[in-house]
Amino acid sequence: MVEAVDTVGGGGRDTHRVGDVEIAKTDTSVTISGNLDDLMPPPERPIFSFNSKHELSKWHLYSDSEFGGLSSASLQITESENGVTCGIFSGNLSRDVSENSKWSITRSGFCGMRSKKFDGFIDLDSYDTIAMKLKGDGRCYISTIYTENWVNSPGQMEDNSWQAFVYVPEGNWYITKIPLARYLPTWRGNVIDAELEMNPSRILGMSLSVNAEGGVPGARSGPGDFRVELDWIKALRTE
């Protein structure tokens, strides 16, 4: 039980409750009593799950094949031997470019899955961490958060993007936690060299992608197959 009082005098009294918290107001004072934790958001907020075809329909795939590359990707639902249903993002990364390409691309070898835009925004201002439960293949993946545009060409339709690496060892399920402060502002895959802060109250969507090159030291890289199994994505309040 916690009681906080700020008072400078008397007056008429108006009392109401929010959960187990009682808020009493007079003309000149406010008294809050009860468990103040009841006024806080829950410690975690589910954002995405990957346990049904309906949930997977909230995502779409993209790759360098849209620009003449030869990489490919798929997103499927599967049930493991122990009955756990999850999504599988898999495919093949290729550095090659189609001879008939109409695009003059300087690099290929990337695939991604991006969520369809939310109906409006989701507000994660009360949270400080993104958590994912996944089983990797030894490659390094990239988690992207898209927010309302105010950094890149304000007034244009393109969303702002904030990116962080996701790496877990191969072979087992892990829960990886990425502080929102670790997401860096990017422009078409390149980090913006400026001191900018994400607005977590105006999130439009998310993506998970993989490149043939780059990543953290020790991670598998290069062309070839990739595969990551996904259970859920949540926001956490750790502080």
CSV table of N, CA, C and O in Angstrom, one decimal, residues 35-81:
chain,number,residue,atom,x,y,z
A,35,ASN,N,-2.2,0.8,-4.5
A,35,ASN,CA,-1.0,0.3,-5.2
A,35,ASN,C,-0.8,1.0,-6.5
A,35,ASN,O,-1.5,0.9,-7.4
A,36,LEU,N,0.3,1.9,-6.5
A,36,LEU,CA,0.5,2.7,-7.7
A,36,LEU,C,0.9,1.9,-8.9
A,36,LEU,O,0.8,2.4,-10.0
A,37,ASP,N,1.4,0.6,-8.7
A,37,ASP,CA,1.7,-0.2,-9.8
A,37,ASP,C,0.5,-0.5,-10.7
A,37,ASP,O,0.6,-0.8,-11.9
A,38,ASP,N,-0.7,-0.4,-10.1
A,38,ASP,CA,-1.9,-0.6,-10.9
A,38,ASP,C,-2.1,0.5,-12.0
A,38,ASP,O,-2.9,0.3,-12.9
A,39,LEU,N,-1.5,1.6,-11.8
A,39,LEU,CA,-1.6,2.7,-12.8
A,39,LEU,C,-0.6,2.5,-13.9
A,39,LEU,O,-0.6,3.2,-14.9
A,40,MET,N,0.4,1.6,-13.8
A,40,MET,CA,1.4,1.4,-14.8
A,40,MET,C,0.9,0.4,-15.8
A,40,MET,O,0.1,-0.5,-15.6
A,41,PRO,N,1.5,0.5,-17.0
A,41,PRO,CA,1.1,-0.5,-18.1
A,41,PRO,C,1.7,-1.9,-17.7
A,41,PRO,O,2.6,-2.0,-16.8
A,42,PRO,N,1.1,-3.0,-18.2
A,42,PRO,CA,1.7,-4.3,-17.9
A,42,PRO,C,3.1,-4.4,-18.3
A,42,PRO,O,3.6,-3.7,-19.1
A,43,PRO,N,3.9,-5.3,-17.6
A,43,PRO,CA,5.3,-5.4,-17.9
A,43,PRO,C,5.7,-5.9,-19.3
A,43,PRO,O,6.8,-5.7,-19.8
A,44,GLU,N,4.7,-6.5,-20.0
A,44,GLU,CA,5.0,-6.8,-21.4
A,44,GLU,C,3.8,-6.7,-22.2
A,44,GLU,O,2.6,-6.8,-21.7
A,45,ARG,N,4.0,-6.4,-23.5
A,45,ARG,CA,2.9,-6.2,-24.4
A,45,ARG,C,3.1,-7.0,-25.7
A,45,ARG,O,4.1,-6.8,-26.4
A,46,PRO,N,2.3,-8.0,-26.0
A,46,PRO,CA,2.4,-8.8,-27.2
A,46,PRO,C,2.2,-7.9,-28.4
A,46,PRO,O,1.3,-7.1,-28.5
A,47,ILE,N,3.1,-8.1,-29.4
A,47,ILE,CA,2.9,-7.3,-30.7
A,47,ILE,C,2.6,-8.3,-31.8
A,47,ILE,O,1.6,-8.0,-32.6
A,48,PHE,N,3.4,-9.3,-32.0
A,48,PHE,CA,3.1,-10.3,-33.0
A,48,PHE,C,3.3,-11.7,-32.5
A,48,PHE,O,4.1,-12.0,-31.6
A,49,SER,N,2.4,-12.7,-33.0
A,49,SER,CA,2.7,-14.1,-32.7
A,49,SER,C,2.7,-14.7,-34.1
A,49,SER,O,2.3,-14.2,-35.1
A,50,PHE,N,3.3,-15.9,-34.1
A,50,PHE,CA,3.4,-16.7,-35.4
A,50,PHE,C,2.8,-18.1,-35.3
A,50,PHE,O,3.5,-19.0,-35.7
A,51,ASN,N,1.6,-18.1,-34.7
A,51,ASN,CA,1.0,-19.4,-34.4
A,51,ASN,C,-0.1,-19.8,-35.3
A,51,ASN,O,-0.8,-20.8,-35.0
A,52,SER,N,-0.4,-19.1,-36.4
A,52,SER,CA,-1.5,-19.4,-37.3
A,52,SER,C,-1.2,-18.8,-38.6
A,52,SER,O,-0.5,-17.8,-38.8
A,53,LYS,N,-1.9,-19.3,-39.6
A,53,LYS,CA,-1.8,-18.6,-41.0
A,53,LYS,C,-2.4,-17.2,-41.0
A,53,LYS,O,-1.9,-16.4,-41.7
A,54,HIS,N,-3.4,-17.0,-40.1
A,54,HIS,CA,-3.9,-15.6,-40.0
A,54,HIS,C,-2.9,-14.7,-39.5
A,54,HIS,O,-2.7,-13.5,-40.0
A,55,GLU,N,-2.1,-15.1,-38.5
A,55,GLU,CA,-1.0,-14.2,-38.0
A,55,GLU,C,0.1,-14.0,-39.1
A,55,GLU,O,0.6,-12.9,-39.2
A,56,LEU,N,0.4,-15.0,-39.9
A,56,LEU,CA,1.4,-14.8,-40.9
A,56,LEU,C,0.9,-13.9,-42.0
A,56,LEU,O,1.7,-13.3,-42.7
A,57,SER,N,-0.4,-13.8,-42.2
A,57,SER,CA,-1.0,-13.0,-43.3
A,57,SER,C,-0.8,-11.5,-43.0
A,57,SER,O,-1.0,-10.7,-43.8
A,58,LYS,N,-0.3,-11.2,-41.7
A,58,LYS,CA,0.0,-9.8,-41.4
A,58,LYS,C,1.3,-9.3,-41.9
A,58,LYS,O,1.7,-8.2,-41.7
A,59,TRP,N,2.0,-10.2,-42.6
A,59,TRP,CA,3.4,-9.9,-43.1
A,59,TRP,C,3.4,-10.1,-44.6
A,59,TRP,O,2.7,-10.9,-45.2
A,60,HIS,N,4.4,-9.4,-45.2
A,60,HIS,CA,4.7,-9.7,-46.6
A,60,HIS,C,6.2,-9.8,-46.8
A,60,HIS,O,7.0,-9.3,-46.0
A,61,LEU,N,6.6,-10.5,-47.9
A,61,LEU,CA,8.0,-10.7,-48.2
A,61,LEU,C,8.5,-9.8,-49.2
A,61,LEU,O,7.8,-9.2,-50.0
A,62,TYR,N,9.8,-9.5,-49.1
A,62,TYR,CA,10.5,-8.7,-50.1
A,62,TYR,C,11.9,-9.3,-50.3
A,62,TYR,O,12.5,-10.0,-49.4
A,63,SER,N,12.6,-9.0,-51.4
A,63,SER,CA,14.0,-9.5,-51.6
A,63,SER,C,14.6,-8.7,-52.7
A,63,SER,O,13.9,-7.8,-53.4
A,64,ASP,N,15.8,-8.9,-53.0
A,64,ASP,CA,16.5,-8.3,-54.1
A,64,ASP,C,15.9,-8.7,-55.5
A,64,ASP,O,16.2,-8.0,-56.5
A,65,SER,N,15.1,-9.7,-55.5
A,65,SER,CA,14.5,-10.1,-56.8
A,65,SER,C,13.6,-9.0,-57.4
A,65,SER,O,13.3,-9.0,-58.6
A,66,GLU,N,13.1,-8.1,-56.5
A,66,GLU,CA,12.3,-7.0,-57.0
A,66,GLU,C,13.2,-6.0,-57.9
A,66,GLU,O,12.6,-5.2,-58.6
A,67,PHE,N,14.5,-6.1,-57.8
A,67,PHE,CA,15.4,-5.2,-58.5
A,67,PHE,C,16.3,-6.0,-59.4
A,67,PHE,O,17.3,-5.4,-59.8
A,68,GLY,N,16.0,-7.2,-59.7
A,68,GLY,CA,16.8,-8.0,-60.6
A,68,GLY,C,17.8,-9.0,-59.9
A,68,GLY,O,18.5,-9.7,-60.6
A,69,GLY,N,17.7,-9.1,-58.6
A,69,GLY,CA,18.5,-10.1,-57.9
A,69,GLY,C,17.9,-11.5,-58.0
A,69,GLY,O,16.8,-11.6,-58.5
A,70,LEU,N,18.6,-12.5,-57.5
A,70,LEU,CA,18.1,-13.8,-57.6
A,70,LEU,C,17.9,-14.5,-56.2
A,70,LEU,O,17.7,-15.7,-56.1
A,71,SER,N,17.8,-13.7,-55.2
A,71,SER,CA,17.5,-14.3,-53.9
A,71,SER,C,16.0,-14.6,-53.8
A,71,SER,O,15.2,-14.0,-54.5
A,72,SER,N,15.6,-15.5,-52.9
A,72,SER,CA,14.2,-15.9,-52.7
A,72,SER,C,13.9,-16.1,-51.2
A,72,SER,O,14.8,-16.5,-50.5
A,73,ALA,N,12.6,-16.0,-50.9
A,73,ALA,CA,12.2,-16.2,-49.5
A,73,ALA,C,10.8,-16.7,-49.4
A,73,ALA,O,10.0,-16.5,-50.3
A,74,SER,N,10.5,-17.3,-48.3
A,74,SER,CA,9.2,-17.8,-48.0
A,74,SER,C,8.9,-17.6,-46.5
A,74,SER,O,9.8,-17.6,-45.7
A,75,LEU,N,7.6,-17.6,-46.2
A,75,LEU,CA,7.2,-17.5,-44.8
A,75,LEU,C,6.0,-18.5,-44.6
A,75,LEU,O,5.0,-18.4,-45.3
A,76,GLN,N,6.2,-19.5,-43.8
A,76,GLN,CA,5.3,-20.6,-43.7
A,76,GLN,C,5.0,-20.9,-42.2
A,76,GLN,O,5.8,-20.5,-41.3
A,77,ILE,N,3.9,-21.6,-42.0
A,77,ILE,CA,3.6,-22.0,-40.6
A,77,ILE,C,3.9,-23.5,-40.5
A,77,ILE,O,3.7,-24.3,-41.5
A,78,THR,N,4.4,-23.9,-39.3
A,78,THR,CA,4.7,-25.4,-39.2
A,78,THR,C,4.4,-25.8,-37.7
A,78,THR,O,4.4,-24.9,-36.8
A,79,GLU,N,4.3,-27.1,-37.5
A,79,GLU,CA,4.1,-27.6,-36.2
A,79,GLU,C,5.3,-28.6,-35.9
A,79,GLU,O,5.5,-29.5,-36.7
A,80,SER,N,6.0,-28.4,-34.8
A,80,SER,CA,7.1,-29.2,-34.5
A,80,SER,C,6.7,-30.5,-33.9
A,80,SER,O,5.5,-30.7,-33.6
A,81,GLU,N,7.6,-31.4,-33.6
A,81,GLU,CA,7.3,-32.7,-33.0
A,81,GLU,C,6.7,-32.6,-31.6
A,81,GLU,O,5.9,-33.4,-31.3
